[in-house]
Tab-separated table of C-alpha atoms and ligand atoms in Angstrom:
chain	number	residue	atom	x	y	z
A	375	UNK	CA	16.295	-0.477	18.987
A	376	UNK	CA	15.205	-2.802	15.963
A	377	UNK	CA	18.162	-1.747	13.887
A	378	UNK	CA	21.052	-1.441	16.357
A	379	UNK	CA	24.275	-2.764	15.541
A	380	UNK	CA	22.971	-4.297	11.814
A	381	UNK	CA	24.904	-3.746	8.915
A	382	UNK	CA	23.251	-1.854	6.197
A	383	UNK	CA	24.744	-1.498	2.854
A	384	UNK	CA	23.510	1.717	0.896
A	385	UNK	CA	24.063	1.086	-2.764
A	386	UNK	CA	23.362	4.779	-3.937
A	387	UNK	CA	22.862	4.970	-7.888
A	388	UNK	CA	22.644	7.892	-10.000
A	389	UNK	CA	19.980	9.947	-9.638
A	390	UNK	CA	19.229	13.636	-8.249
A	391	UNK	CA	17.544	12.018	-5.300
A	392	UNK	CA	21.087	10.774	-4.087
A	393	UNK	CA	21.246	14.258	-1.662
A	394	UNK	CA	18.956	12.255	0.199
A	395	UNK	CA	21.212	9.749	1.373
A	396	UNK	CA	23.166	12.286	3.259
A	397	UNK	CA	20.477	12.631	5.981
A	398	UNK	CA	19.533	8.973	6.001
A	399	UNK	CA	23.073	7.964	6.850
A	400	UNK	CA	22.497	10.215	9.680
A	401	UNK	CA	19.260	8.789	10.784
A	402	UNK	CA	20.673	5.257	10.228
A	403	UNK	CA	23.382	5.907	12.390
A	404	UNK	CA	21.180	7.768	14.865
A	405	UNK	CA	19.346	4.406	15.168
A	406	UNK	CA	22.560	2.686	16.010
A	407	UNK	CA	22.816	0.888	13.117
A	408	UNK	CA	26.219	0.330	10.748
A	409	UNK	CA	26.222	1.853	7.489
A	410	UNK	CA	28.816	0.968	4.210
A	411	UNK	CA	27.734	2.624	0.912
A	412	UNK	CA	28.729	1.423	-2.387
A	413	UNK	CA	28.305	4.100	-5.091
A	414	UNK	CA	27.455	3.776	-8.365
A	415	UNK	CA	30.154	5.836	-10.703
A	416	UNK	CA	27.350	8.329	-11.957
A	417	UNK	CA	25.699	8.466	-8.113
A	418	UNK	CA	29.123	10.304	-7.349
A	419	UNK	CA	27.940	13.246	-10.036
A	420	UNK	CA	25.038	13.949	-6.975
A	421	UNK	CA	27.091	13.563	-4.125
A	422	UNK	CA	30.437	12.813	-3.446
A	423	UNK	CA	31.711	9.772	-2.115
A	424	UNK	CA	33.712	12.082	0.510
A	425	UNK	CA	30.221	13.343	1.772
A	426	UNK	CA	29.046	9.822	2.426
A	427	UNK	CA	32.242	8.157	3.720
A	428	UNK	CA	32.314	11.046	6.162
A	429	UNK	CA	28.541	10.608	7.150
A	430	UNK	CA	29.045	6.973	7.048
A	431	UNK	CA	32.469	7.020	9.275
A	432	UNK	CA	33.279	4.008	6.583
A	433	UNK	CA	35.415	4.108	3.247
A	434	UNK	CA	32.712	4.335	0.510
A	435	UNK	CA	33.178	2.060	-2.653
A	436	UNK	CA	32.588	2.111	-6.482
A	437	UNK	CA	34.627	0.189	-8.317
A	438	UNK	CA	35.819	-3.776	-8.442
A	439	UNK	CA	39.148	-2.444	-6.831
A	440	UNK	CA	41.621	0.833	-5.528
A	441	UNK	CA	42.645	2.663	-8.419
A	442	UNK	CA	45.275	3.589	-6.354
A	443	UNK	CA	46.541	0.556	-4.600
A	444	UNK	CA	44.876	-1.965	-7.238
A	445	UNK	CA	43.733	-3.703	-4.169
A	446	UNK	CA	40.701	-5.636	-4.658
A	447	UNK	CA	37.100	-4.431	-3.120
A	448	UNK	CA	35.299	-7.699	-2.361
A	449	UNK	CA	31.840	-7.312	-3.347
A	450	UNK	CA	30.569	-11.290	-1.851
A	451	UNK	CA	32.322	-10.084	1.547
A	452	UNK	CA	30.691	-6.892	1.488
A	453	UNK	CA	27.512	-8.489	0.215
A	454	UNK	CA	27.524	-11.593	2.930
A	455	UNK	CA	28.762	-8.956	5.783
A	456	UNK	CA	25.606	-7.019	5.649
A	457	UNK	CA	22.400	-7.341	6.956
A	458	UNK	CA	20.179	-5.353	4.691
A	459	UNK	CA	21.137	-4.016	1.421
A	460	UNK	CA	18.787	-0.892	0.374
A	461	UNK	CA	19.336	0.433	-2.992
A	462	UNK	CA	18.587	3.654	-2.588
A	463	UNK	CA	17.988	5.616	-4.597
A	464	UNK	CA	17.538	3.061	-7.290
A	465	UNK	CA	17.360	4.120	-10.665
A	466	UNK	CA	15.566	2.680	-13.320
A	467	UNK	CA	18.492	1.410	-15.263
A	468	UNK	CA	19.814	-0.170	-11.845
A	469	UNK	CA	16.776	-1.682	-11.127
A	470	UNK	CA	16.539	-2.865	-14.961
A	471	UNK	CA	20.130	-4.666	-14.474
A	472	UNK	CA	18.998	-6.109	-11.152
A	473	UNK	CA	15.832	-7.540	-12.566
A	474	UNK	CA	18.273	-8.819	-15.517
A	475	UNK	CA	21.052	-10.110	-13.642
A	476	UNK	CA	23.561	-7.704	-14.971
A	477	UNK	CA	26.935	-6.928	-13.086
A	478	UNK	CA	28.935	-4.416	-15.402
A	479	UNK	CA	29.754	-2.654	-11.731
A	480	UNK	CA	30.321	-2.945	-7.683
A	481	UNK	CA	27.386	-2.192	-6.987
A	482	UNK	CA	25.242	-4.239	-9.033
A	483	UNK	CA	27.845	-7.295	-8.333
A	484	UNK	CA	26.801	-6.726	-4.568
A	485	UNK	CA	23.397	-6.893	-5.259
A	486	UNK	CA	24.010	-10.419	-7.021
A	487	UNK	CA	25.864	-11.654	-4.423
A	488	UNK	CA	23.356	-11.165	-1.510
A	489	UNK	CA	21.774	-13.551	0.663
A	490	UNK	CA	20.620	-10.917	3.476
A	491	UNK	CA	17.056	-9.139	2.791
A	492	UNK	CA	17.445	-6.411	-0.594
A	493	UNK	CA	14.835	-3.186	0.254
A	494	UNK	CA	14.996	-1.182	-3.334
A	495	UNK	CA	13.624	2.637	-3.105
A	496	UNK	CA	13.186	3.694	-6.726
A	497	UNK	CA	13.315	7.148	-8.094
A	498	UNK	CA	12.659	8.693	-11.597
A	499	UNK	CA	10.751	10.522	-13.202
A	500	UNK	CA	6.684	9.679	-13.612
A	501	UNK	CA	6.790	8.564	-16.955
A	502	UNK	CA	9.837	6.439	-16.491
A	503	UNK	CA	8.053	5.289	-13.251
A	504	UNK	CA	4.960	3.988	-15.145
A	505	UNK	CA	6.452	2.484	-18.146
A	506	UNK	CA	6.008	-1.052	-18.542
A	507	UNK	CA	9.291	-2.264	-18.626
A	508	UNK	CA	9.922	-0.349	-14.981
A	509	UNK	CA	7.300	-1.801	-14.043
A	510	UNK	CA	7.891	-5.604	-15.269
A	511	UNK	CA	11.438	-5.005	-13.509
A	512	UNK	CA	9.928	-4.314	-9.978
A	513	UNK	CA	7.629	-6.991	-10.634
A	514	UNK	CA	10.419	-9.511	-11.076
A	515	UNK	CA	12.315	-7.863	-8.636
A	516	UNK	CA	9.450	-8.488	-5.812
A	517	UNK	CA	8.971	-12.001	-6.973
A	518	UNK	CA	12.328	-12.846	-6.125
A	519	UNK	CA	11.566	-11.685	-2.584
A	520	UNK	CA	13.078	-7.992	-2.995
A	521	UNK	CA	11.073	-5.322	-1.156
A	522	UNK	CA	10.177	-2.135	-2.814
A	523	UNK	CA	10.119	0.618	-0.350
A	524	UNK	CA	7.529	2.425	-2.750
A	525	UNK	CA	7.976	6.280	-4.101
A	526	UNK	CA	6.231	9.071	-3.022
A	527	UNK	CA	4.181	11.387	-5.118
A	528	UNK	CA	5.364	15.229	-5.562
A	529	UNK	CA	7.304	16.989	-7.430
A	530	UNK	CA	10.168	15.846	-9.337
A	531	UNK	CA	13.744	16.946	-10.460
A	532	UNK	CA	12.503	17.172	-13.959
A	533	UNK	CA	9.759	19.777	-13.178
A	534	UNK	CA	6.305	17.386	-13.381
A	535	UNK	CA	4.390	16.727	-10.578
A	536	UNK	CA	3.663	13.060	-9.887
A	537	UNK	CA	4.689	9.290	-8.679
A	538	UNK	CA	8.697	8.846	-8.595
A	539	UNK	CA	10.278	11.006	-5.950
A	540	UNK	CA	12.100	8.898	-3.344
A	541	UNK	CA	10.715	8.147	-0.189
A	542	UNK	CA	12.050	10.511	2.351
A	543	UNK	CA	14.604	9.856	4.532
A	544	UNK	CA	12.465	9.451	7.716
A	545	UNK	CA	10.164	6.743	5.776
A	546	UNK	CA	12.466	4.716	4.093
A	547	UNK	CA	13.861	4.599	8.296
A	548	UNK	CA	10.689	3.903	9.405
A	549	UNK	CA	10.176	0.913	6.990
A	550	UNK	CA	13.845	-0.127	7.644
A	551	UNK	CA	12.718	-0.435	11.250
A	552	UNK	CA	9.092	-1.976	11.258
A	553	UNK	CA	10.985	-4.476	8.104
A	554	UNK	CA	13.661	-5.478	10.988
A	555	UNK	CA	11.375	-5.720	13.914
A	556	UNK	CA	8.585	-7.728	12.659
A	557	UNK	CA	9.674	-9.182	8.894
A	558	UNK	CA	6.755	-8.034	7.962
A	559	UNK	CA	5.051	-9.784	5.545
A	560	UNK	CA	2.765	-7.069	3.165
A	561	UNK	CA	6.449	-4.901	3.182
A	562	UNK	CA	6.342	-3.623	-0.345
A	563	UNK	CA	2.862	-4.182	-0.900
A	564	UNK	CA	0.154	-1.105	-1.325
A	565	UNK	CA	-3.259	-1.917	-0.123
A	566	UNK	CA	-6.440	0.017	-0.604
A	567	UNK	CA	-9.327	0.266	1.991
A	568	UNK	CA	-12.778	1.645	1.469
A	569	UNK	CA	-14.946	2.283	4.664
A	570	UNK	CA	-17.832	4.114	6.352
A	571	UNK	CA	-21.170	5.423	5.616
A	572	UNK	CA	-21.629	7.483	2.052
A	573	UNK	CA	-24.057	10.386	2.097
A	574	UNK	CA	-26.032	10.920	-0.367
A	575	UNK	CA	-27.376	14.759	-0.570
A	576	UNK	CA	-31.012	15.492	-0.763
A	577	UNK	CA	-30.465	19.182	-0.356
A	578	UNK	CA	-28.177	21.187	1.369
A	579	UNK	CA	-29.008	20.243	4.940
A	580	UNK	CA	-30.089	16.845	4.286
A	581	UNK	CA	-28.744	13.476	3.160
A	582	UNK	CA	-29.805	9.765	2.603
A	583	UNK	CA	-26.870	7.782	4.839
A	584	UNK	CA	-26.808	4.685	6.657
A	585	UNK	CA	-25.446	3.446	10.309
A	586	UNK	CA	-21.699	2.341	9.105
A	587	UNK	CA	-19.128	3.620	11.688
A	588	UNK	CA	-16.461	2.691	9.422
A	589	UNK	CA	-14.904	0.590	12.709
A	590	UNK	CA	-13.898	-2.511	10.411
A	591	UNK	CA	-12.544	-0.949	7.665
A	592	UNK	CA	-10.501	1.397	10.172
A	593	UNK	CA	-9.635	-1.922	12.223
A	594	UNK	CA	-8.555	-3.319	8.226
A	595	UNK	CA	-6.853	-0.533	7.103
A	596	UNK	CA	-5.061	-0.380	10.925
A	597	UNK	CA	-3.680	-3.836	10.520
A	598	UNK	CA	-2.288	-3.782	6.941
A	599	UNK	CA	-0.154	-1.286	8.010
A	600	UNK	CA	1.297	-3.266	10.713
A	601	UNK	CA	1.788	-5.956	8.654
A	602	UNK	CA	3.728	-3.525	6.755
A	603	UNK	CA	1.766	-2.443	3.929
A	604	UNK	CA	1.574	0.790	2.250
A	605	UNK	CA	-2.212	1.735	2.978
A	606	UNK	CA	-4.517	4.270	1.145
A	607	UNK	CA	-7.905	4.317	3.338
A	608	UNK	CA	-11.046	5.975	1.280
A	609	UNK	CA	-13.177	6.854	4.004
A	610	UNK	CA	-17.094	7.956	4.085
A	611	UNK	CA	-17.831	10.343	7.203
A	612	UNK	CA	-17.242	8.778	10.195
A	613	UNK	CA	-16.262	9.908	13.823
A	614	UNK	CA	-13.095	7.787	14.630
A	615	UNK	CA	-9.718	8.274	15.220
A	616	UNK	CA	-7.950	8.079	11.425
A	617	UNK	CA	-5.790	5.241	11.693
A	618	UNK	CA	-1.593	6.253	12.692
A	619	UNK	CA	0.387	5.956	9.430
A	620	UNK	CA	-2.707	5.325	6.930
A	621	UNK	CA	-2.953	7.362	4.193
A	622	UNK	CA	-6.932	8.856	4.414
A	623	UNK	CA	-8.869	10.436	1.712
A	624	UNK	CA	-12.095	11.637	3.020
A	625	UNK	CA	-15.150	11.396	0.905
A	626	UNK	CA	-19.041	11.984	1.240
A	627	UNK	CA	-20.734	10.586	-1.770
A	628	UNK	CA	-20.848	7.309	-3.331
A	629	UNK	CA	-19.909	9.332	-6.298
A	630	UNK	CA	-16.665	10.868	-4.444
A	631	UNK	CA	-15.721	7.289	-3.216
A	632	UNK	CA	-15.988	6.038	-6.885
A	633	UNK	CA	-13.590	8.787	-7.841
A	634	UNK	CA	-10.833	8.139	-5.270
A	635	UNK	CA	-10.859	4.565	-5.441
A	636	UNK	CA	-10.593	4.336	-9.088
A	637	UNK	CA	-7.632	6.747	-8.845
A	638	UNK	CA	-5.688	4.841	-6.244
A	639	UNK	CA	-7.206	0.827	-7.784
A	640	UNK	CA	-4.114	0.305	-10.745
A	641	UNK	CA	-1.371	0.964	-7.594
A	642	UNK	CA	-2.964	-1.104	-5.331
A	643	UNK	CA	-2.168	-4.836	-4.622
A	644	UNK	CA	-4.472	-5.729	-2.268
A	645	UNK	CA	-7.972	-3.751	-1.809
A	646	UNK	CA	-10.470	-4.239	0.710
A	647	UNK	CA	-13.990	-2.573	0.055
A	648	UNK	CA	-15.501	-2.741	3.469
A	649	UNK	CA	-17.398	0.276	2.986
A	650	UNK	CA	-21.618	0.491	3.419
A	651	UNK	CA	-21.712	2.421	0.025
A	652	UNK	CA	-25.627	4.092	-0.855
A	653	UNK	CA	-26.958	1.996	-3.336
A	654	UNK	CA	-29.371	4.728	-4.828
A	655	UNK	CA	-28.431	8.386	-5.036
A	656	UNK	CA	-31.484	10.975	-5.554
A	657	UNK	CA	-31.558	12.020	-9.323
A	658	UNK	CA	-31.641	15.692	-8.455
A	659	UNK	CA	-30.164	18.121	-5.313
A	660	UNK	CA	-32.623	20.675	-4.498
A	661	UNK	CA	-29.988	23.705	-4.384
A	662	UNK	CA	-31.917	25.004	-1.281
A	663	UNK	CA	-34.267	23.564	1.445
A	664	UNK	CA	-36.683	21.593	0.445
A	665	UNK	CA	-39.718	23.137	2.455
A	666	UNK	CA	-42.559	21.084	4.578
A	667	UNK	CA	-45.781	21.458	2.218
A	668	UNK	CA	-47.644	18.662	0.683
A	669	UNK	CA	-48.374	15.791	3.657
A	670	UNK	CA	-46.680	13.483	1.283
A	671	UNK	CA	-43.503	13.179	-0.396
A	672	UNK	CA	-41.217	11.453	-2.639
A	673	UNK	CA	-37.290	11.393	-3.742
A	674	UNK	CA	-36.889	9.840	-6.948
A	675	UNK	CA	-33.681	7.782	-6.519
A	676	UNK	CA	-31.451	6.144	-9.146
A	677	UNK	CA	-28.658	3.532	-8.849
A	678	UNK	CA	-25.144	4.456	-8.064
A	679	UNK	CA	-22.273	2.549	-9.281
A	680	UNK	CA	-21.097	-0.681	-7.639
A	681	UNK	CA	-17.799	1.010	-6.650
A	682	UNK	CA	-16.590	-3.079	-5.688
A	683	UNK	CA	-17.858	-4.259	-9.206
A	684	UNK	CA	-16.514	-1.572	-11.436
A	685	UNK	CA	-12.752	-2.422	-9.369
A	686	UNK	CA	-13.518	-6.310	-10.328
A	687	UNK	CA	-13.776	-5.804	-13.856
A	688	UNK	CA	-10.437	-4.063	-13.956
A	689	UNK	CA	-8.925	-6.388	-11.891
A	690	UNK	CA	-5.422	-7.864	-12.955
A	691	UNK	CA	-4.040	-11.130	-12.128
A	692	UNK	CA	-1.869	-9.825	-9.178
A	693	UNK	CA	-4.506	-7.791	-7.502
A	694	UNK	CA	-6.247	-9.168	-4.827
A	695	UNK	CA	-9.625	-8.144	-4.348
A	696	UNK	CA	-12.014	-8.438	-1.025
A	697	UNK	CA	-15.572	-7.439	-0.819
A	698	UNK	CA	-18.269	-7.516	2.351
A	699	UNK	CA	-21.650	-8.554	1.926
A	700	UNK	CA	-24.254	-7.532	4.341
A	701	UNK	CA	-27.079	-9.584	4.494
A	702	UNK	CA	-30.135	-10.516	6.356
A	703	UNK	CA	-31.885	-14.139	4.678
A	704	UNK	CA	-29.933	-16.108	2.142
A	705	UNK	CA	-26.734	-15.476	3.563
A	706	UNK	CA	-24.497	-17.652	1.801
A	707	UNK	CA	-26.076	-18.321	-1.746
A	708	UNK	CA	-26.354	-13.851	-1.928
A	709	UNK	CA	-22.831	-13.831	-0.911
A	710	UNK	CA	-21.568	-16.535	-3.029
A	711	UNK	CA	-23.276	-14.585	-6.029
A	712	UNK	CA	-21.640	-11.403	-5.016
A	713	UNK	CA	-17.873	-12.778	-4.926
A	714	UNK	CA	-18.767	-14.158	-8.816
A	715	UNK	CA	-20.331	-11.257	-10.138
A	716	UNK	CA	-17.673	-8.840	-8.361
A	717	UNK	CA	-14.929	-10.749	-9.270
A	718	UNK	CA	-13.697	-10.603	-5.876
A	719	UNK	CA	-10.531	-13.271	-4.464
A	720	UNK	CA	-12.448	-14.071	-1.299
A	721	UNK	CA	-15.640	-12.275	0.353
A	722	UNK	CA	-16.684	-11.434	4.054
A	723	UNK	CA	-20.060	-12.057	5.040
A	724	UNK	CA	-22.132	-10.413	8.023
A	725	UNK	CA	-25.464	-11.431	8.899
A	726	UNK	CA	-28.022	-9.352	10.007
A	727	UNK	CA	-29.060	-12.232	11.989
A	728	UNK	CA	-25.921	-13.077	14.249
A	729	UNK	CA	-26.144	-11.040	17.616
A	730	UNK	CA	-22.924	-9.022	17.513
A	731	UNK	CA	-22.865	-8.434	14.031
A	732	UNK	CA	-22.735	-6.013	11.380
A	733	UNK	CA	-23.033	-1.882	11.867
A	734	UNK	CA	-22.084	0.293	14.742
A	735	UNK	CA	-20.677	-2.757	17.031
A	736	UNK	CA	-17.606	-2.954	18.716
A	737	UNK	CA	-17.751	-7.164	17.510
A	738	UNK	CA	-18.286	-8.587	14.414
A	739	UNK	CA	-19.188	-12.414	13.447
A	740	UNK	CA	-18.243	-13.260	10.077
A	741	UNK	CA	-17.917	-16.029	7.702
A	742	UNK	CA	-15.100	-15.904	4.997
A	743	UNK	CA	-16.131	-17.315	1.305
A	744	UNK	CA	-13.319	-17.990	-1.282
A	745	UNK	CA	-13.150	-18.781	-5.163
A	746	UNK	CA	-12.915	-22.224	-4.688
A	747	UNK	CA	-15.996	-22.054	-2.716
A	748	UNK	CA	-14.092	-23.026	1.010
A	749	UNK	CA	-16.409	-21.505	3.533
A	750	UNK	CA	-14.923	-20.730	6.636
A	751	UNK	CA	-17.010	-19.573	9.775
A	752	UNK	CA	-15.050	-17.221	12.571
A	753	UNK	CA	-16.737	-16.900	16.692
A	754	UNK	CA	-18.052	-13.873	17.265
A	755	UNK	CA	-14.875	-11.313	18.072
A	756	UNK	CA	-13.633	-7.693	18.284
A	757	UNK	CA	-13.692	-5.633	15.452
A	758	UNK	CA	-9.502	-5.473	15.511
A	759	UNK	CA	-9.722	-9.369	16.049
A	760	UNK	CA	-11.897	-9.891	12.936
A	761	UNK	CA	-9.631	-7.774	10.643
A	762	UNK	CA	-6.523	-10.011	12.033
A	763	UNK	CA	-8.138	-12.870	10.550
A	764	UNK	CA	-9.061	-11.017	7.167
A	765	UNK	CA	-5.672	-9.966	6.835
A	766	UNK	CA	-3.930	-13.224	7.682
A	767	UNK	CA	-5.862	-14.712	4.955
A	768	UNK	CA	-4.521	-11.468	3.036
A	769	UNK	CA	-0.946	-12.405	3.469
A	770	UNK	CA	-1.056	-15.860	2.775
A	771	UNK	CA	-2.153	-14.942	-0.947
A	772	UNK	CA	-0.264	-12.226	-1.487
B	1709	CTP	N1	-20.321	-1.940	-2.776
B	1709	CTP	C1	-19.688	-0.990	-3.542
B	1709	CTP	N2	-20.396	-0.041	-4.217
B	1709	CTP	C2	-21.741	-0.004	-4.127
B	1709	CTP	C3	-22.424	-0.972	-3.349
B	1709	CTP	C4	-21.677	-1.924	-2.675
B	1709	CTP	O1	-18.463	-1.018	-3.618
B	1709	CTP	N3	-22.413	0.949	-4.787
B	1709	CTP	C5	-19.510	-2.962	-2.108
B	1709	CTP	C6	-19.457	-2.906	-0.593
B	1709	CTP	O2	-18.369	-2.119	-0.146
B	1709	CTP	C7	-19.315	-4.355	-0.202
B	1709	CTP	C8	-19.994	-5.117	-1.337
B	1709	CTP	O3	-20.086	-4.198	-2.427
B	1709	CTP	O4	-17.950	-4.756	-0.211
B	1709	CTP	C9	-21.359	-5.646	-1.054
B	1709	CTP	O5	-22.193	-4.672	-0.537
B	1709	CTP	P1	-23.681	-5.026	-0.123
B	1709	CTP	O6	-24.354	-3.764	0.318
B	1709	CTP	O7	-23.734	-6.237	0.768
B	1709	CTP	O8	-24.299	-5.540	-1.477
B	1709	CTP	P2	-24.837	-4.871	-2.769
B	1709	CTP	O9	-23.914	-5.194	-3.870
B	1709	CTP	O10	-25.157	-3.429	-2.541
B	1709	CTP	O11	-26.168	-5.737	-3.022
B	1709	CTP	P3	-27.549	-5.767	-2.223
B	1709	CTP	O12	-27.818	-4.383	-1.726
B	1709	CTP	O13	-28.507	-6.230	-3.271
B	1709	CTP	O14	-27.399	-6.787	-1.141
């Protein structure tokens, strides 16, 4: 059991979302693992410190020292004695203060005072959760090695519906446990993964499509999340398995792929568009059967939009963006003018001509093309294998 006998210090600040900690004690302890808590003084207005200490089968904490005795509550022992802090949930003024430095209480003093790994699990409410300033904190937060255990969309205390609510119990468990077994190294980080075929309708029984199984962006999308990453997969149709603990949005169109990964590109720190999107779209959908007459017959097509392109002209400094090129002559020049004109960090190149390669193969033979212009060609390999070596190329940029 990855989490058996370590210490984990709950600092628990004041939000609605502190109920939760009451069943992740549990789990925690479940798990085999130690918990202390140190409250924040509001945190004990949404549960008390009698419910946790009770839970927790340890004396719960809030201030520098006993009221009653005066005795003094240690916060570099506690700090130094555990093996994880989570703040959980952590507000936006605590995580504010901890970006900030600022120790006006126990728990924020404990948070100073750590050298063990700090996992942070915000809550608030959307608006809070998307304002600059939050978002600058976390930033700082992460760059100082903290690990945000991101929030979970849904409804929140305040009545809106959107990003803020804490991760449940059971996740913020699960990410304690895959964080302690493997140190993951994309813990904290959301990724976004396009793959698969698009259709494109012609009418309502037919489509223009192409031979993408979707296996490498699966295989992608598979291994981010063992690395630890919080992964959103946009997926054309496609007959596999969906990947265990990937978030999947199925889509059809080029049009529908556009949609979702536009909606999920500002979260996103690293996003992978492996997908084999339709480059033209017919200009109209018959609404019924188009019937056999004349003994010939033409679609008129138009462009869609380069999903990849329209994501690289948004892109911010700390995104990382990967794009595929398929290709069959001109390998690297084409590619090398894709990753410019995309905007992409680093781009994956298939050619039609390696034996192995490219759609509806269990292998893949790729060579890897960065900014800089370092070229780097991979043996022909698994699928799984090939998105291992994406992905460790991933890491060491993020
Ligand atoms: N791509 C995309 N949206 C499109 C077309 C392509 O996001 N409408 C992405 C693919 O997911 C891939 C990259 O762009 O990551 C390159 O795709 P590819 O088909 O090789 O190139 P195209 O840009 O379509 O150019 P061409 O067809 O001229 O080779």
């Amino acid at each position: 059991m990855a989490l058996a006998g370590k210490n984990i210090v709950i600092a628990v600040c004041g939000s609605i979302a502190a109920y939760k900690i009451a069943s992740l004690i549990r789990l925690l302890l479940k798990a085999d693992a130690r918990v202390n808590v140190v409250m924040s003084k509001e945190a004990t207005a949404f549960i008390t410190p009698l419910t946790l200490s009770t839970l927790s089968k340890n004396p719960v904490l809030i201030d520098y020292y006993q009221p009653n005795t005066g005795e003094w509550n240690n916060h570099v022992e506690i700090a130094l004695n555990a093996d994880y802090i989570l703040v959980a949930p952590a507000t936006a003024n605590t995580l504010a203060k901890m970006a900030n430095g600022f120790c006006d209480n126990l728990l924020t003093a404990v948070y100073l005072s750590a050298k063990c790994p700090v996992l942070f699990a915000p809550a608030m409410d959307l608006d809070m959760w998307k304002h600059p300033s939050t978002q600058s904190n976390i930033n700082k937060l992460s760059s100082y090695g903290n690990i945000l255990i991101p929030p979970g969309k849904g409804e929140l205390a305040s009545g809106l519906v959107g990003e803020g609510r804490l991760a449940e119990p059971e996740e913020i468990l699960d990410f304690l446990v895959k964080f302690s077994e493997k140190g993951l190294p994309l813990a904290g980080k959301k990724a976004l993964v396009s793959a698969g075929p698009t259709y494109e309708a012609i009418d309502p029984v037919r489509f223009i499509g192409n031979h993408s199984s979707g296996k490498m962006g699966y295989a992608i999308a598979t291994q981010l999340e063992e690395l630890g990453a919080d992964v959103t997969l946009v997926s054309g149709p496609s007959a596999l398995k969906l990947p265990k603990g990937v978030d999947t949005i199925s889509v059809t169109s080029a049009a529908e792929m556009l949609h979702a990964c536009e909606e999920h590109f500002e979260a996103a720190d690293i996003v992978v568009m492996s997908a084999a999107v339709a480059d033209y779209t017919p200009v109209e959908v018959a609404s019924q059967k188009i019937k056999k007459k004349e003994n010939e017959f033409s679609i008129e097509l138009k462009k869609t939009v380069d999903i990849l392109a329209t994501l690289g002209a948004k892109k911010k400094e700390n995104q990382l963006l990967v794009g595929f090129a398929l290709e069959t002559n001109n390998e690297l020049e084409n590619a090398k003018g894709k990753l410019i004109r995309k905007n992409l960090d680093f781009i994956v190149l298939n050619s039609m001509q390696d034996k192995g390669a490219g759609f509806a193969t269990d292998t893949n033979k790729v060579t890897i093309i960065d900014r800089s212009g370092n070229t780097r060609e991979f043996s022909l390999k698994s699928k799984e294998e090939v998105a291992k070596d994406i992905c460790s190329i991933i890491v060491s940029l993020s």
